[in-house]
Coordinates of C-alpha atoms in Angstrom, one line a residue:
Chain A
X24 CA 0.0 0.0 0.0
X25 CA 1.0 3.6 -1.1
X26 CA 1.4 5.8 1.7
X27 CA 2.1 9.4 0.0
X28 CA -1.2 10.1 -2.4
X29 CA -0.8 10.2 -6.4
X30 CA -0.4 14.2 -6.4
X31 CA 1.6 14.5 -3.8
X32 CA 4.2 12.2 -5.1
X33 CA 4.1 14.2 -8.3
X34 CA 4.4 17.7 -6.4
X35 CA 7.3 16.0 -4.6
X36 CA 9.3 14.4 -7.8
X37 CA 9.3 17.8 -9.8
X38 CA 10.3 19.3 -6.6
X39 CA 13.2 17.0 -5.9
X40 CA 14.2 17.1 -9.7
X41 CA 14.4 21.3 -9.4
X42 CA 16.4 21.3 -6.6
X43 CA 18.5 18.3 -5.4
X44 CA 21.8 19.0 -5.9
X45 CA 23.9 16.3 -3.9
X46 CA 23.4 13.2 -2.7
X47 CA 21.3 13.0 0.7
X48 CA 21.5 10.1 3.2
X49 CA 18.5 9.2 5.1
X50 CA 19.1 6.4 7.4
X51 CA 16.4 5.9 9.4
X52 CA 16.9 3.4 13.4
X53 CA 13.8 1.1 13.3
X54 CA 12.1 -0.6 16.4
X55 CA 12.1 -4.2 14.5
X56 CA 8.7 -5.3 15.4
X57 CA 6.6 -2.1 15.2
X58 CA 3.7 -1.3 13.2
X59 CA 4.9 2.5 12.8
X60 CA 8.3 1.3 11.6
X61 CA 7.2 -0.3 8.9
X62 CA 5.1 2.1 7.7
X63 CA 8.1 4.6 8.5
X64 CA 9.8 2.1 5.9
X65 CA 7.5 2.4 3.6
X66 CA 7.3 6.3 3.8
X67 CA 11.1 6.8 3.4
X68 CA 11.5 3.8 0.7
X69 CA 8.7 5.7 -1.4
X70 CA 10.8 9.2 -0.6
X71 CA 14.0 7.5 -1.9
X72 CA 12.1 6.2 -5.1
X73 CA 10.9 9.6 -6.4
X74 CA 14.7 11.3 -6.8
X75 CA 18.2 9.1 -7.3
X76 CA 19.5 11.5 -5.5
X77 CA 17.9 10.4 -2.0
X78 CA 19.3 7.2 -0.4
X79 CA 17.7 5.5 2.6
X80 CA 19.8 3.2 4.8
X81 CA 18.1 0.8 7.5
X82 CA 21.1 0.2 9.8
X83 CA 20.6 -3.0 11.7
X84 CA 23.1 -1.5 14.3
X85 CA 22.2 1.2 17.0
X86 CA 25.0 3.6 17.4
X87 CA 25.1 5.2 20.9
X88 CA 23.7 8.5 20.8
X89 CA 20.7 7.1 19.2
X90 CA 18.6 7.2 22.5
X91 CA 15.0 6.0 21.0
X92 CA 13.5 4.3 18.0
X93 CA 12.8 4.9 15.5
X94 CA 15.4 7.6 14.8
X95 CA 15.5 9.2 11.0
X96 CA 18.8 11.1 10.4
X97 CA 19.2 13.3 7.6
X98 CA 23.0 14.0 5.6
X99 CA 25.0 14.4 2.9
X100 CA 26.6 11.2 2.6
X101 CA 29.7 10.5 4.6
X102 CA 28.8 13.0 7.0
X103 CA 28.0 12.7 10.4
X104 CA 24.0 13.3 11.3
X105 CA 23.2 16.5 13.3
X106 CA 19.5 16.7 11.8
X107 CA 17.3 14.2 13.2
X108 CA 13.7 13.2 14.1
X109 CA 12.8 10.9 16.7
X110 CA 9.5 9.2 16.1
X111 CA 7.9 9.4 12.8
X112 CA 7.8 12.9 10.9
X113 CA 4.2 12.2 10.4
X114 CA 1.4 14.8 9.9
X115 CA 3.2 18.3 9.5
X116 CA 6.6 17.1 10.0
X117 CA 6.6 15.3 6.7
X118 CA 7.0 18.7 5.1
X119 CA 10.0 19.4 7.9
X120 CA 11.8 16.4 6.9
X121 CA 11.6 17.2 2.7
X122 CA 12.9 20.8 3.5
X123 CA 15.7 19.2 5.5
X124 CA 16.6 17.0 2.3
X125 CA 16.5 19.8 0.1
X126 CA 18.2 21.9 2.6
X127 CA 21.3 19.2 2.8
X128 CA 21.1 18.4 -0.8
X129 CA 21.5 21.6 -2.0
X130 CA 23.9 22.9 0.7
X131 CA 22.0 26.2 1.6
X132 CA 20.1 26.4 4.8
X133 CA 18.1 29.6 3.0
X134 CA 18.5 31.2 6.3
X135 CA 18.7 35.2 6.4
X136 CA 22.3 36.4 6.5
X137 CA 22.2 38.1 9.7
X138 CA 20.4 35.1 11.2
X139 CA 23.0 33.1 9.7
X140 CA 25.9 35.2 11.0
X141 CA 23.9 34.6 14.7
X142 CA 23.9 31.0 14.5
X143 CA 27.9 30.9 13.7
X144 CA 28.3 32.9 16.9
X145 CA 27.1 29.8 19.2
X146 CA 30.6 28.4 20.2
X147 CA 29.5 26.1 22.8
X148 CA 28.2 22.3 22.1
X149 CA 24.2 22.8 21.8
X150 CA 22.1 19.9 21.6
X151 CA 18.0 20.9 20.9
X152 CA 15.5 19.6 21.2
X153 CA 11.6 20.4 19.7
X154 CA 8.9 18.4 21.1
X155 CA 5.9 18.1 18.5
X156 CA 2.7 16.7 17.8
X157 CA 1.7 15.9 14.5
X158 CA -1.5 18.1 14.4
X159 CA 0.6 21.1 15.4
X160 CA 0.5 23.4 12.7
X161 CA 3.1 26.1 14.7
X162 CA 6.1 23.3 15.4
X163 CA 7.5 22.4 11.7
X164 CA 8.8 26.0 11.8
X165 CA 10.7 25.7 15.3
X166 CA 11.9 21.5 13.8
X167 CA 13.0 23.7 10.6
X168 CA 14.8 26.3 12.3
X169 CA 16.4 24.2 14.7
X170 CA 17.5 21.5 12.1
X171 CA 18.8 25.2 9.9
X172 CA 21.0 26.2 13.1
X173 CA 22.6 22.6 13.4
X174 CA 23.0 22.5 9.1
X175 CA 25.0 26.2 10.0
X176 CA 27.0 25.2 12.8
X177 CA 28.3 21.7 13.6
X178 CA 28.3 22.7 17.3
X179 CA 24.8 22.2 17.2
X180 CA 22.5 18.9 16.6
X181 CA 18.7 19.4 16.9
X182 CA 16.3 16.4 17.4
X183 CA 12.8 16.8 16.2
X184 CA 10.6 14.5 19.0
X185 CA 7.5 13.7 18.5
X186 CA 5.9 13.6 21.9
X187 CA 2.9 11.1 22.1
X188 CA 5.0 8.5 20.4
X189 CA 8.3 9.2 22.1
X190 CA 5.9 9.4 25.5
X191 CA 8.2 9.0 28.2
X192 CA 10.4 11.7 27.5
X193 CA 7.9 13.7 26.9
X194 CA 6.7 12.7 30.5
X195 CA 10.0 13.1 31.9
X196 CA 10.5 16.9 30.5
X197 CA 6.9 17.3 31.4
X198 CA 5.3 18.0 27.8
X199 CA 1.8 20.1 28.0
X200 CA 2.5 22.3 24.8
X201 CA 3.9 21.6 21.6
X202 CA 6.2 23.0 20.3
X203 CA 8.7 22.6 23.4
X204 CA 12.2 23.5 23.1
X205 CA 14.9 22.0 25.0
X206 CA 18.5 22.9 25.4
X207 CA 21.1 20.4 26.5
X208 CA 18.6 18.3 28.2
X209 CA 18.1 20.6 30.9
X210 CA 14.5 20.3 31.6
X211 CA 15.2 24.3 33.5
X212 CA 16.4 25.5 29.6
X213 CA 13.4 25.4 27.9
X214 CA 10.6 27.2 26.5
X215 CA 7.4 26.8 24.7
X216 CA 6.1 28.5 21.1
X217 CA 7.0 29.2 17.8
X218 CA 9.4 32.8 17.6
X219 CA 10.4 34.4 14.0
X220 CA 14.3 33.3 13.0
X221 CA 16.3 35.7 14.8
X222 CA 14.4 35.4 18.0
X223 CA 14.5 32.1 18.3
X224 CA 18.4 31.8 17.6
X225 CA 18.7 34.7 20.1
X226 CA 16.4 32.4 23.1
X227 CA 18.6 29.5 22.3
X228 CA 22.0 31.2 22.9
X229 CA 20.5 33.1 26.0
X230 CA 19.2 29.8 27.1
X231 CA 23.1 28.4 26.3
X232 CA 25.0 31.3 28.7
X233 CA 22.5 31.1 31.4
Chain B
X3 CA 9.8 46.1 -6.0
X4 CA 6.6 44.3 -5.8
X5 CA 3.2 45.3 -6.9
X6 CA 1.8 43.5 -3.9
X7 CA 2.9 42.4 -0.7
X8 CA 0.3 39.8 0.9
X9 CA 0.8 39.5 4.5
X10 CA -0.3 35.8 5.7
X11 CA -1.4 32.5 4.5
X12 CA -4.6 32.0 6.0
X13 CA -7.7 31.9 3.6
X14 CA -8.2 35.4 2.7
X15 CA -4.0 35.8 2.0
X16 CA -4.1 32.8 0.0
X17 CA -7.3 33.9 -2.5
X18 CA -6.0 37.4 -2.7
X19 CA -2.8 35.9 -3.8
X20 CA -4.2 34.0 -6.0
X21 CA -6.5 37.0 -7.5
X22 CA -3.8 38.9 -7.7
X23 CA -0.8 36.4 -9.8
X24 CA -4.6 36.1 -12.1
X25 CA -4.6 39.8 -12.2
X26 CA -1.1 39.7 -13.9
X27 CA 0.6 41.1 -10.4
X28 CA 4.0 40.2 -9.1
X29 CA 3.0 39.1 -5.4
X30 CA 4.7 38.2 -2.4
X31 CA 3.3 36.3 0.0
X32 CA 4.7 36.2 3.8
X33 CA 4.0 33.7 6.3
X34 CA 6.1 31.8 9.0
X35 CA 3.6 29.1 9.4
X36 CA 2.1 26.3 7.9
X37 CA -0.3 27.6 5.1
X38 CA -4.0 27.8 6.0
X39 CA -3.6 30.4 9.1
X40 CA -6.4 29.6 11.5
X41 CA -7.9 26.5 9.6
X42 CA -5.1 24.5 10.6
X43 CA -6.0 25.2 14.1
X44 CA -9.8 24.0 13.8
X45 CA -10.4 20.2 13.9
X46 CA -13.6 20.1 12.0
X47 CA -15.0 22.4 9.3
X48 CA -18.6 21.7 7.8
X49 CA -19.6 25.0 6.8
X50 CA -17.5 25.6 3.8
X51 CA -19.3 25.0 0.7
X52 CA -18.1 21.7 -1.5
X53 CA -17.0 20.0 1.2
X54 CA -20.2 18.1 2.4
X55 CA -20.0 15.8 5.5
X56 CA -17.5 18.4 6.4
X57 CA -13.2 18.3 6.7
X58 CA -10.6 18.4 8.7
X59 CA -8.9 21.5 8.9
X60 CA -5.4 20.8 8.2
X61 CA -7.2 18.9 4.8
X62 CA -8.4 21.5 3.6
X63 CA -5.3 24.0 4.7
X64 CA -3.6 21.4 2.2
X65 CA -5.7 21.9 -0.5
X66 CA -5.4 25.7 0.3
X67 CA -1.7 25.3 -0.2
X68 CA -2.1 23.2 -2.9
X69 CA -4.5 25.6 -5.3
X70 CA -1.7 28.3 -4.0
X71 CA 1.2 26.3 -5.3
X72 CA -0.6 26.3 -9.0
X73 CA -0.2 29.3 -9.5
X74 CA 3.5 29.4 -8.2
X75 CA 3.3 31.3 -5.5
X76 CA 5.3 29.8 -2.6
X77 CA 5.1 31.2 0.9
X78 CA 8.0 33.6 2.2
X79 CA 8.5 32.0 5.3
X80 CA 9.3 35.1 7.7
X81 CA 6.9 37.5 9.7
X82 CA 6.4 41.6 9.5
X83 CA 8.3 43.5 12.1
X84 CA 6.5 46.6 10.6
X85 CA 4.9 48.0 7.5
X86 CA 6.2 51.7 6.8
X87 CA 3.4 52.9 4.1
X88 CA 4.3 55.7 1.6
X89 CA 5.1 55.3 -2.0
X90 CA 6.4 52.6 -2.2
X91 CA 5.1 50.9 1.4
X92 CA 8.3 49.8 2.9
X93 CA 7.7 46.0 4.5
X94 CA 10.4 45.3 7.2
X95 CA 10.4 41.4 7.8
X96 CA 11.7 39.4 10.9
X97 CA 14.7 38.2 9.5
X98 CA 16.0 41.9 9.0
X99 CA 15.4 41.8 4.9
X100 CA 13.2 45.0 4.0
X101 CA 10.9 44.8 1.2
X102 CA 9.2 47.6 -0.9
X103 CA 5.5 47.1 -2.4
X104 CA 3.4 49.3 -4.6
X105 CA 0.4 47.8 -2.4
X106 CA -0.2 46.3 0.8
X107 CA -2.4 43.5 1.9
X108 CA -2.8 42.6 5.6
X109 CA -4.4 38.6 6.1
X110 CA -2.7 38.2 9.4
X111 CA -5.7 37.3 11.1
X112 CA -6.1 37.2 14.9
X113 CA -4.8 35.7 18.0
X114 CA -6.8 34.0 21.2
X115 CA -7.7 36.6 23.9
X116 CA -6.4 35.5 27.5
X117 CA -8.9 35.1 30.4
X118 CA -6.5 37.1 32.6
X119 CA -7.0 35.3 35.7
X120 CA -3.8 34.3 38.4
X121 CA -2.1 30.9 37.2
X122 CA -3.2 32.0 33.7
X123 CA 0.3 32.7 32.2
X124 CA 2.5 30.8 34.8
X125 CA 0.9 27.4 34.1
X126 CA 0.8 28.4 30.0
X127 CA 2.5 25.1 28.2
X128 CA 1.6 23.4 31.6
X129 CA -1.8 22.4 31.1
X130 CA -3.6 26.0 30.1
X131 CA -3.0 25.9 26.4
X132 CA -4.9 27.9 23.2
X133 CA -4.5 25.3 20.6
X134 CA -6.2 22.0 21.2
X135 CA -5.4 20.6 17.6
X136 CA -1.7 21.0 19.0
X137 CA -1.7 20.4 22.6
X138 CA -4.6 17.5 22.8
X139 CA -3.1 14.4 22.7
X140 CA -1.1 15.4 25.9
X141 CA -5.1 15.1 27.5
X142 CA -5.6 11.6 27.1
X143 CA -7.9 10.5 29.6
X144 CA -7.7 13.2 31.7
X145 CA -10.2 15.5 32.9
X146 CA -10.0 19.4 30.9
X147 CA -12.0 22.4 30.8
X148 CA -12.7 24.5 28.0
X149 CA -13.6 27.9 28.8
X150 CA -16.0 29.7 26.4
X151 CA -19.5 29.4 24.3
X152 CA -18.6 30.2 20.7
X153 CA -18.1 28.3 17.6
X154 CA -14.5 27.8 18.2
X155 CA -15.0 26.5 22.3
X156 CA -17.7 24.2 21.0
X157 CA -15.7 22.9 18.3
X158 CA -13.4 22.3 19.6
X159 CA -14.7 20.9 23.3
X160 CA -16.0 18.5 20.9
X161 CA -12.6 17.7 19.5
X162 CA -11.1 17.0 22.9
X163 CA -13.7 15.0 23.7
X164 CA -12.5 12.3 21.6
X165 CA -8.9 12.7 23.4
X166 CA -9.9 13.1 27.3
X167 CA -11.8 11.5 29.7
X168 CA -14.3 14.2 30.6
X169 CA -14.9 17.6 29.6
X170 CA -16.5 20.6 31.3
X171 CA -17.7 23.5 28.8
X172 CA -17.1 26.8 31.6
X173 CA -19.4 29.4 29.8
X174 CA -20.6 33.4 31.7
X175 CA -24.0 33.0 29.8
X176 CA -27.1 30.7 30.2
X177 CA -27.2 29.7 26.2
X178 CA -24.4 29.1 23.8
X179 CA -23.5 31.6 21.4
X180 CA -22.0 29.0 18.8
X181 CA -24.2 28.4 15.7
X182 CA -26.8 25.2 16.6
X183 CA -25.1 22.9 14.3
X184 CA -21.7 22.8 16.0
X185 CA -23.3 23.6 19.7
X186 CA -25.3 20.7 19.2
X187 CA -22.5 18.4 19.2
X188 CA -21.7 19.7 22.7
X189 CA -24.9 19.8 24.0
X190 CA -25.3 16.0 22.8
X191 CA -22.4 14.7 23.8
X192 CA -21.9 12.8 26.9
X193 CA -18.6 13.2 28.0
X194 CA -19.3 17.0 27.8
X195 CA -20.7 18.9 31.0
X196 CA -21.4 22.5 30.3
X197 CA -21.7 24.9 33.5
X198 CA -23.6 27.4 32.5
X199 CA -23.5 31.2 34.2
X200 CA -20.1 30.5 35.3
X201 CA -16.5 32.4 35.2
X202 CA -12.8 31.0 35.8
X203 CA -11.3 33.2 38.7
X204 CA -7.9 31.4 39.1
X205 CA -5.9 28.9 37.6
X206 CA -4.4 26.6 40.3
X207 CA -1.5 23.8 40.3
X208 CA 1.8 22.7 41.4
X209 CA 3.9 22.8 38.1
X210 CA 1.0 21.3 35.7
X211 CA -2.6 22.7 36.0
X212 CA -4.6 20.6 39.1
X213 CA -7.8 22.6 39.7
X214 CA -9.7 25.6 38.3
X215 CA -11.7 28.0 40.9
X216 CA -14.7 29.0 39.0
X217 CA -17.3 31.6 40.4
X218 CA -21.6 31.2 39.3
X219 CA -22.2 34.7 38.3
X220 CA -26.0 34.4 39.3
X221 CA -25.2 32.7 42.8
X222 CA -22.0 34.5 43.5
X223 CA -20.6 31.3 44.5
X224 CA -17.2 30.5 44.4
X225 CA -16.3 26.6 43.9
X226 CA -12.8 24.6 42.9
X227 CA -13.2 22.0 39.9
X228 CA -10.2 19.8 39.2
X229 CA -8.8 19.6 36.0
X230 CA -5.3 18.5 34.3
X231 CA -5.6 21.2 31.3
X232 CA -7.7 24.6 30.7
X233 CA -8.2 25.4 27.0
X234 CA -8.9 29.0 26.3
X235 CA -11.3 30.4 23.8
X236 CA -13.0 33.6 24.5
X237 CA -12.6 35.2 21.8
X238 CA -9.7 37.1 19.5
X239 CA -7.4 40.3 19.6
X240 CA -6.2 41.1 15.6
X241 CA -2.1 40.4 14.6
X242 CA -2.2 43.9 13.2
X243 CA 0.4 45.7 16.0
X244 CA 2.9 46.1 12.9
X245 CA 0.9 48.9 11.1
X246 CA -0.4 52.3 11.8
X247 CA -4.0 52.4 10.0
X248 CA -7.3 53.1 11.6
X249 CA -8.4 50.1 14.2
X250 CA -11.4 49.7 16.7
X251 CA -10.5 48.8 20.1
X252 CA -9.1 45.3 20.0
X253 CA -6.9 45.9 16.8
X254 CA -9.3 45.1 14.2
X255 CA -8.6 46.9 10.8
X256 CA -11.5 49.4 9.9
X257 CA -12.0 49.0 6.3
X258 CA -14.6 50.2 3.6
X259 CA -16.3 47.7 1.5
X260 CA -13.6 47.2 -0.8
X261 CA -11.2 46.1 1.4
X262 CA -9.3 49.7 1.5
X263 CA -8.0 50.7 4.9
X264 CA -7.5 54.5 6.4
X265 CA -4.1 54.6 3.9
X266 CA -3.9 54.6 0.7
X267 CA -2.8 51.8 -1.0
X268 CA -2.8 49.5 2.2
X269 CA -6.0 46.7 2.4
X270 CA -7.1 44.3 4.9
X271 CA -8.8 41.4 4.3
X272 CA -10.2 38.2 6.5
X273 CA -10.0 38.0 10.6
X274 CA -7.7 40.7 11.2
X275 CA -10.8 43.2 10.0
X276 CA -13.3 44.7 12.0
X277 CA -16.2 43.0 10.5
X278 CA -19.5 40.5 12.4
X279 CA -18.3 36.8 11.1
X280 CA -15.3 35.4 11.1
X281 CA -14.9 32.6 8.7
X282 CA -13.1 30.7 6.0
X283 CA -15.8 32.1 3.6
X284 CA -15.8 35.6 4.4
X285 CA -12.1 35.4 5.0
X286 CA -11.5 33.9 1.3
X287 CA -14.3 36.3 -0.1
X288 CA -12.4 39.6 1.4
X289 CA -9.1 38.6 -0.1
X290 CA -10.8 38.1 -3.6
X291 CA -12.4 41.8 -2.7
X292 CA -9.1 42.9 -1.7
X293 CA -6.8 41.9 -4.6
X294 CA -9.1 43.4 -6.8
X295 CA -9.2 46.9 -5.1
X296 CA -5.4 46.4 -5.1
X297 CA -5.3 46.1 -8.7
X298 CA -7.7 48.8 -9.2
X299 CA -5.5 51.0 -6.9
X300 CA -2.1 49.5 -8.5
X301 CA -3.7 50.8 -12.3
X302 CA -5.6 53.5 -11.8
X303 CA -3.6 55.6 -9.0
X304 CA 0.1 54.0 -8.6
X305 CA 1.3 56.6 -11.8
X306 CA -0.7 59.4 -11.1
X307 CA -0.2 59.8 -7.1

């Protein structure tokens, strides 16, 4: 069974033919047994099939820092992954995750230059995190901007999460509102909501020094 | 420069967008978001004509996008920090980039009032939340109130009925003010209790949301209710800080029939303009309105002003 629709796989295979430029990785951690990693296979398998320029990988092997499944990590290949979603990119995050392979493929984050030049300023190792739901129509843009601030500056890796399949973390960084931002996995650096480019970069480097 | 600057993606951004790339104009259209501005954040629609049986909104934000993407126009994904109108209207975005525009349209819509009660804003994003498409699933099988009696409270009371274990509809009057389609699937639905003539006072918890103290406006009586989550919909403020044009009290954009605003050159169209009914259909009709007098104002006055 398909799981993009007809059009959508059409929208997506001009889009990929205008504007991949290099190859993109996708390999993608999957919980063996599970009903959503299957489909998750499916998804990504049908992804790879609409642009030779897109390769998905199933590792078989966990590597350490992969701390839940299923794990999708997006790069160029032979790179190492700072752009990653834990738990499927379903619902609006399926839009997130084709920007990210454009956005790697073509080597341009498309971010503003002075946001840019604001990202390349964070000098200390930054891990986020964005908590999501798949109904929330404000998180793709904080999952997009944090995955454009780790594609800017390899200090930085930024996790999409999706919160009600990914539960217990969720729990344990007590998740009520979507999207949730987390720095460093300090449940004390953290804040809630969508902000416009330069605000957000600003919260997360504030959020860094304090 | 642009002949027209459209200031969100909601329904009325997105038709006058499209009106306008039909009217031959060179458009930009801004928005940070997903496409579809406040029809994303409604569950179900069954009002909007040729969609019988109804649709989910982020469906039918989709085919928004999609009808949008047709004619080539792809979103701008950065906010207005401020509009500076003159000839051309100077745009300031977000990200620092400055645009100019010949014409102006503002689709930014509006934004969910707050109750202003104590516990309102410390426990926001710990159990009082304003979007129950986003923050619902974190409800399930727990006990929530929804505070309001409008078509959006209803609706979406309804929605998180599906999600939690019980909901209580907190309304000030003695009848719902949501249309009796859509307040009938509150008033018939069993895991919904409204209390009617009743107010939120305080917001009360220990880190997440535990109890709300609620006050009978006929009694006087004050009484605590517990509940894991308090959604808030009372009603709406307009996005429209950004600008200087004529507005009434809570920021909505006085217009004149055709869309056209208190300066020249500079329209409003959809939820962000003082008007009686807010909804996809008027929204999408003002933008169609609003394009056009843009054109009108681009051809007949741009030259000669």
């Amino acid at each position: 069974m398909a799981v993009l629709r007809e059009e959508d796989k059409a929208f997506l295979q001009s889009k990929f033919l205008e504007e991949l430029r290099d190859e993109v990785v996708v390999k993608a951690y999957l919980k063996s047994d599970s009903e959503e990693s299957k489909l998750l296979r499916e998804l990504l398998e049908e992804v790879s099939s609409l642009s030779t320029r897109i390769k998905v990988e199933f590792p078989n092997e966990r590597p350490d820092d992969v701390y839940a499944l299923p794990t999708v990590v997006v790069s160029k290949s032979g790179e190492d992954g700072r752009i990653r979603y834990v738990g499927i990119p379903a619902g609006y995050e399926f839009a997130s995750l084709v920007e990210d392979i454009v956005m790697v493929s073509k080597g341009d984050s498309g971010l503003h230059p002075a946001v840019k030049e604001e990202v390349k300023k964070i000098d200390k190792s930054c891990e986020i995190w964005v908590f999501v739901t798949p109904t929330c129509p404000y998180c793709p843009k904080a999952v997009r901007l944090a995955h454009q601030m780790a594609f800017e500056n390899s200090n930085i890796k930024a996790d999409m999460i999706e919160a009600s399949q990914i539960n217990d973390l969720a729990v344990q960084y007590g998740v009520f509102a979507v999207p949730k931002i987390v720095v460093n996995r300090d449940p004390n650096k953290a804040f809630e909501g969508a902000l416009p480019d330069m605000a957000f970069v600003k919260r997360i480097a504030q959020l860094l020094e304090g | 420069m642009r002949d027209v600057v459209v200031v969100g993606a909601g329904p009325a951004g997105i038709t006058a967008s499209i009106y306008c790339v039909r009217y031959g104009l060179d458009v930009l259209l801004v928005e940070p978001f997903q496409p579809g501005g406040a029809i994303n954040l409604t569950w179900k629609i069954e009002n909007y004509p040729g969609f019988p049986g109804g649709i989910e909104g982020a469906q039918l934000a989709r085919r928004f996008a999609g009808h949008l993407r047709e004619y080539g126009i792809e979103p701008y994904p950065d906010s207005v920090e401020k509009i500076i109108a003159g000839k051309p209207h100077r745009i300031l975005l977000s990200s620092g980039e400055k645009v100019e525009a010949r014409a102006v349209i503002i689709a930014t819509g509006a934004t969910p009032k707050k109750l202003g009660v104590p516990g309102e804003k410390e426990f926001t994003g710990r159990g009082v939340s304003y979007c129950a498409v986003c923050d619902g699933p974190f409800f399930k099988n727990r006990i929530v109130a929804v505070v309001g009696g409008g078509d959006s409270a209803c609706d979406e009371a309804a929605y998180l009925a599906t999600i939690a274990e019980k909901v209580y509809l907190i309304h000030r009057r003695d009848s719902l003010r949501a249309s009796q389609a859509i307040a009938s699937r509150v008033l018939n639905n069993s895991k919904i209790e409204i209390l009617w003539n009743t107010v939120v006072k305080e917001i009360k918890g220990e880190n997440t949301v535990k109890a709300v103290v609620l006050q009978n406006v006929k009694t006087g009586q004050l009484f605590e209710l517990a509940v894991n989550g308090v959604f808030i919909y009372i009603g709406e403020v307009a996005n429209s800080g950004f600008i200087d044009v004529e507005k009434d009290e809570n920021g909505f954009i006085k217009t004149d029939e055709n869309m056209a605003t208190s300066v020249e050159g500079v329209f409003a169209a959809g939820d962000v303009r003082a008007k009686s009914l807010r909804q996809i259909v008027t929204a999408a009709s003002e933008g169609a309105l609003a394009a056009t007098a843009a054109y009108r104002w681009i051809a007949e006055k741009w030259a000669t002003r």
